[in-house]
PDB file of C-alpha atoms in Angstrom:
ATOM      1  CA  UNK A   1       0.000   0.000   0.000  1.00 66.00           C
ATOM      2  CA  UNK A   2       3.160   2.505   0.889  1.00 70.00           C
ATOM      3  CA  UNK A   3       3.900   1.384  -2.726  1.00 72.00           C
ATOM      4  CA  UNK A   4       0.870   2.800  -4.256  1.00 72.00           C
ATOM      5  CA  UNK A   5       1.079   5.834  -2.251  1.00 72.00           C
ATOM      6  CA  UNK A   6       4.430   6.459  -3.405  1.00 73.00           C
ATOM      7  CA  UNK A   7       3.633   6.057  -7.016  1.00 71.00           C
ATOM      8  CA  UNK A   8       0.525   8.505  -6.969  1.00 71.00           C
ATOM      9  CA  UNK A   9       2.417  11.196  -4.725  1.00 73.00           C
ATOM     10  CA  UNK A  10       4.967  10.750  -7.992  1.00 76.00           C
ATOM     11  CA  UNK A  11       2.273  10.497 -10.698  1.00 73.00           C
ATOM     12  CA  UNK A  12       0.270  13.618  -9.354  1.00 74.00           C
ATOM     13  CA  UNK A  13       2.571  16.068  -9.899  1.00 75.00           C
ATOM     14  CA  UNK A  14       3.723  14.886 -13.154  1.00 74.00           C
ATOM     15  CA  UNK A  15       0.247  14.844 -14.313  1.00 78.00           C
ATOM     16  CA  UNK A  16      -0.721  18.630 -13.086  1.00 79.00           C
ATOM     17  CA  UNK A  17       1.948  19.650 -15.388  1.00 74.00           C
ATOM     18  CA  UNK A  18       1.380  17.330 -18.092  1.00 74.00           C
ATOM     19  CA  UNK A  19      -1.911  18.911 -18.653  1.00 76.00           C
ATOM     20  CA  UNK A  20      -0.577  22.534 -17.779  1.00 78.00           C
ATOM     21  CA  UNK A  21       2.082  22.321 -20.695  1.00 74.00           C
ATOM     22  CA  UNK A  22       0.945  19.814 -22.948  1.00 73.00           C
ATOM     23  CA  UNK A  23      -1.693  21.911 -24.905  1.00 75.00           C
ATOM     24  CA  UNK A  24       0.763  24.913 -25.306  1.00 77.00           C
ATOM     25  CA  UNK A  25       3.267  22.043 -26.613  1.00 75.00           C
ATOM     26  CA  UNK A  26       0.540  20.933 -29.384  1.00 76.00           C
ATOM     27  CA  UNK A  27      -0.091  24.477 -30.439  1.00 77.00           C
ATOM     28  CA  UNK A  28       3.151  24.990 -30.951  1.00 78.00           C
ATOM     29  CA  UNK A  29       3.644  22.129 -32.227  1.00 82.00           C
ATOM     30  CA  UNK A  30       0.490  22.859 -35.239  1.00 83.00           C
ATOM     31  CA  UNK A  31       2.089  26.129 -35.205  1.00 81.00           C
ATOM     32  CA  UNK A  32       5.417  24.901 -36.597  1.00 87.00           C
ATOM     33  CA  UNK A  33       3.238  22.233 -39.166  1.00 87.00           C
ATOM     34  CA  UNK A  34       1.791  25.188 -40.509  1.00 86.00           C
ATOM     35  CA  UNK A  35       5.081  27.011 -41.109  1.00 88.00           C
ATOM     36  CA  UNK A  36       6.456  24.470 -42.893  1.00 88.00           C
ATOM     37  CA  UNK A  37       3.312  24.433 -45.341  1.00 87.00           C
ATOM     38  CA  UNK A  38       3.331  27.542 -45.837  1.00 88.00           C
ATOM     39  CA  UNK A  39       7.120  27.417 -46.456  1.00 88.00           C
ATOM     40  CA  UNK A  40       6.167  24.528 -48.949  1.00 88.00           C
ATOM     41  CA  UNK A  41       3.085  26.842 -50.706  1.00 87.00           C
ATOM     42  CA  UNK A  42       5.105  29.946 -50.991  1.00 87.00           C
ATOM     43  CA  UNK A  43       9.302  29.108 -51.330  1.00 88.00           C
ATOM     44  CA  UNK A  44       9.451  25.383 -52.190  1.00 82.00           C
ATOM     45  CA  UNK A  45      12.524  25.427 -53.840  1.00 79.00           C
ATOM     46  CA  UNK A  46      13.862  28.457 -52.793  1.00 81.00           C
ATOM     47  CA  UNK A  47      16.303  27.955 -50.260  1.00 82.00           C
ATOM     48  CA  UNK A  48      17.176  31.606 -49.299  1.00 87.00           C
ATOM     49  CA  UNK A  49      13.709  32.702 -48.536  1.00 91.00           C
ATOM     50  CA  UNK A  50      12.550  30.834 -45.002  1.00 92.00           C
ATOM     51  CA  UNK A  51       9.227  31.655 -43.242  1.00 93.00           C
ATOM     52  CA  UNK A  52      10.609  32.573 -39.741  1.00 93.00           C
ATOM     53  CA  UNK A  53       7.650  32.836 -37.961  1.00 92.00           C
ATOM     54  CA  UNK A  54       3.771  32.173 -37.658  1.00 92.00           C
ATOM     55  CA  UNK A  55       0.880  33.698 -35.534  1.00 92.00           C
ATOM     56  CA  UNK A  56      -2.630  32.807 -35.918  1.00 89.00           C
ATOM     57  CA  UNK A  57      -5.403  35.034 -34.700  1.00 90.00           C
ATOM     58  CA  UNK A  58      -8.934  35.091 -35.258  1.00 90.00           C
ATOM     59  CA  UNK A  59      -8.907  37.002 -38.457  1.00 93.00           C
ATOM     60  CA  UNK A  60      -5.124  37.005 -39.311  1.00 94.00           C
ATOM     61  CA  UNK A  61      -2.482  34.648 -40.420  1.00 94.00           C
ATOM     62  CA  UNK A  62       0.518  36.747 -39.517  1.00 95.00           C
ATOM     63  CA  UNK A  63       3.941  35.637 -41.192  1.00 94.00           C
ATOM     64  CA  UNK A  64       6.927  36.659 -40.883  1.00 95.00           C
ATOM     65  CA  UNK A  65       9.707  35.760 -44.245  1.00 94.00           C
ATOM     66  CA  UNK A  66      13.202  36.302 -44.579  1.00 93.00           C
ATOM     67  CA  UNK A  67      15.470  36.554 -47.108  1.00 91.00           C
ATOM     68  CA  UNK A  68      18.626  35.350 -46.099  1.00 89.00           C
ATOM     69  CA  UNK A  69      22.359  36.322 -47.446  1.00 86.00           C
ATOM     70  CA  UNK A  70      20.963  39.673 -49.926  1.00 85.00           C
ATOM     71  CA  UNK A  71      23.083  42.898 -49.534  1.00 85.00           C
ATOM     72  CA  UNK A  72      20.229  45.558 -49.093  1.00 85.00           C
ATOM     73  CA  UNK A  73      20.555  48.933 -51.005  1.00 86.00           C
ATOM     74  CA  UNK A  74      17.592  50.977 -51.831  1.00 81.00           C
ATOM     75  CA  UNK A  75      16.930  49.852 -55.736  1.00 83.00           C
ATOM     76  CA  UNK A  76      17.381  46.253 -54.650  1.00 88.00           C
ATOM     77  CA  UNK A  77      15.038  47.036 -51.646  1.00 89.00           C
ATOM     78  CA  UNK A  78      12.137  48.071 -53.844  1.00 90.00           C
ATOM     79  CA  UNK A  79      13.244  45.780 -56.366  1.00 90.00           C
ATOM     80  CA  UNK A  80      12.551  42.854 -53.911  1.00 90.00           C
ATOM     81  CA  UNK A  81       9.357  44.710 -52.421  1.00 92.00           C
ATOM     82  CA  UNK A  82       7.912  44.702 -55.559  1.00 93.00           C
ATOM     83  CA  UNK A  83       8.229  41.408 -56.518  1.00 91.00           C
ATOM     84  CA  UNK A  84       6.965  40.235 -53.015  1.00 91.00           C
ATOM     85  CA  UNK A  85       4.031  42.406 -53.619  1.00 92.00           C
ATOM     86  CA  UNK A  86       3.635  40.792 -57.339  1.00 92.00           C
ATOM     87  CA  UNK A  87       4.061  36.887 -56.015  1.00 90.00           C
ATOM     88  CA  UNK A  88       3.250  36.007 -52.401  1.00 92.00           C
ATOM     89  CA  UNK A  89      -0.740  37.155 -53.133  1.00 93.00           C
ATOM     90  CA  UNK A  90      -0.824  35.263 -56.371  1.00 92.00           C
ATOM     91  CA  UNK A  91       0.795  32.244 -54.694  1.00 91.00           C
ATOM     92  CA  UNK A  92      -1.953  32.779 -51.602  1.00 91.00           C
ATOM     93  CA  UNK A  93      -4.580  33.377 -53.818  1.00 91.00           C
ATOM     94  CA  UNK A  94      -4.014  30.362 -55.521  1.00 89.00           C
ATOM     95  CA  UNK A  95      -4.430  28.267 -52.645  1.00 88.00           C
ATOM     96  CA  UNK A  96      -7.926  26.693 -52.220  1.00 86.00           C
ATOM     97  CA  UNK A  97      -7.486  26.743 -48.392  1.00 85.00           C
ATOM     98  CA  UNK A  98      -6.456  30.050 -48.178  1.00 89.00           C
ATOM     99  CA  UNK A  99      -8.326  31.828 -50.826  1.00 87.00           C
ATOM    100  CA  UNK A 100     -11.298  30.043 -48.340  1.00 89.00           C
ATOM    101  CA  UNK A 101      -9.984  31.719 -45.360  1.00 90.00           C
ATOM    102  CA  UNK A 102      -9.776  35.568 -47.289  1.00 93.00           C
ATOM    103  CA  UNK A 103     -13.468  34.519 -48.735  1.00 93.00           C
ATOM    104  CA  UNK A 104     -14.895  35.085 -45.161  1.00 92.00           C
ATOM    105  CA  UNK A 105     -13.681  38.080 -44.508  1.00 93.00           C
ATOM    106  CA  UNK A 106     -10.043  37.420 -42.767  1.00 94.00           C
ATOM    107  CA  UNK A 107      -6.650  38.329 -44.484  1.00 94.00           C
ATOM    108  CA  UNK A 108      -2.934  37.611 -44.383  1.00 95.00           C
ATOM    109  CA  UNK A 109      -0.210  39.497 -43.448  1.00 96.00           C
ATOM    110  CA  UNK A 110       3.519  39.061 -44.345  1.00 95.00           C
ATOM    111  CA  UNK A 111       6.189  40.924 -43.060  1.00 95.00           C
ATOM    112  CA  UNK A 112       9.238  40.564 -45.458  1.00 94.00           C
ATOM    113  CA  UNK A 113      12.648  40.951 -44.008  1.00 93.00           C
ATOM    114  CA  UNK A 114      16.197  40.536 -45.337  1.00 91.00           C
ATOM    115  CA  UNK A 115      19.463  38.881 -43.208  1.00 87.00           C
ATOM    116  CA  UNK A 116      17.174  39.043 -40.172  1.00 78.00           C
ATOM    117  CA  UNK A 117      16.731  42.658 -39.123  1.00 79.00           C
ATOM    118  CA  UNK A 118      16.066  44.556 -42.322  1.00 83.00           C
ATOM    119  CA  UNK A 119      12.489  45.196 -43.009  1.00 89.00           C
ATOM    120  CA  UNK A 120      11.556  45.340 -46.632  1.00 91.00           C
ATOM    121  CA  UNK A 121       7.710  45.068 -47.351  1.00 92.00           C
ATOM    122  CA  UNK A 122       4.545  44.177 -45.213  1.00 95.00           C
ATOM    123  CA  UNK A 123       1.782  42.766 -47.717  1.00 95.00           C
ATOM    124  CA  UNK A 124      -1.938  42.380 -46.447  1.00 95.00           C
ATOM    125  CA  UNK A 125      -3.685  39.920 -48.719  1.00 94.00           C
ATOM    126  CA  UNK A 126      -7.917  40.092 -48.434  1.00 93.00           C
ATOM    127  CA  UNK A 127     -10.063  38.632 -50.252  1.00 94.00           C
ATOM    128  CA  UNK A 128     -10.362  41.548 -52.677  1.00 93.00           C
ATOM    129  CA  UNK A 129      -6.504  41.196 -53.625  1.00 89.00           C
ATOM    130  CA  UNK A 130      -7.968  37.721 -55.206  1.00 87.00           C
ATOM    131  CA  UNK A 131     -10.848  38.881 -57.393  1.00 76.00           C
TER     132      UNK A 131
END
C-alpha cells in the first residue's frame, strides 16, 4: 500500500503539469506544421527565402519571411518589395485553403525581411486582392 502511495504522490505532480504544458506544446507544435506548409506553398525550392515565424489570430495569419544572405541597397530594396508584392498574393490566392480563409472576410499578413533585421515590405492579402 506505501507502494501505491508512493507512485501517486509521484504520478500527481507529473500529471498537473502534463496537462498545464501539454496543450501549449501541441499548439506549438500545429504552429510549426503550418510554417512548414506555408514554407512549402510559398518558397518550395527556394532555399534563401525561409518563413521565420507564424501567428494565428482570429482574423489574421501573420507571417513573418526572410530573405537570407541579400546585400540591401535601396533599388534592390524596392526591387525585392515589388516582386513580393507581385508573387506572395498570387501564390496565396491560388491556394484553395487560403483563398477560403480571405473569402470570409479574414486576411494575411507578411512581413518581409532581409538577413534578419532589415524590413523590406509588409503585404496584407484580403479577399479583394484575389478577385
Amino acid at each position: 500500500m506505501k507502494g501505491l502511495k508512493l507512485v501517486l504522490l509521484f504520478l500527481l505532480p507529473v500529471i498537473i503539469v502534463g496537462k498545464e504544458y501539454f496543450p501549449r506544446f501541441m499548439e506549438n507544435q500545429q504552429l510549426e506544421d503550418l510554417k512548414e506548409q506555408f514554407q512549402s506553398l510559398l518558397f518550395d525550392k527556394d532555399n534563401k527565402v525561409k518563413v521565420t515565424s507564424i501567428r494565428m489570430e482570429e482574423k489574421v495569419i501573420a507571417l513573418k519571411v526572410n530573405i537570407s544572405n541579400v546585400e540591401i541597397n535601396e533599388t534592390n530594396k524596392e526591387s525585392i518589395a515589388q516582386n513580393s508584392r507581385e508573387i506572395l498574393p498570387e501564390k496565396i490566392c491560388n491556394s484553395v485553403g487560403l483563398s477560403e480563409w480571405l473569402a470570409n472576410g479574414k486576411w494575411i499578413s507578411i512581413d518581409v525581411t532581409a538577413n534578419g533585421v532589415k524590413a523590406i515590405t509588409n503585404i496584407r492579402i484580403t479577399h479583394e486582392d484575389c478577385t
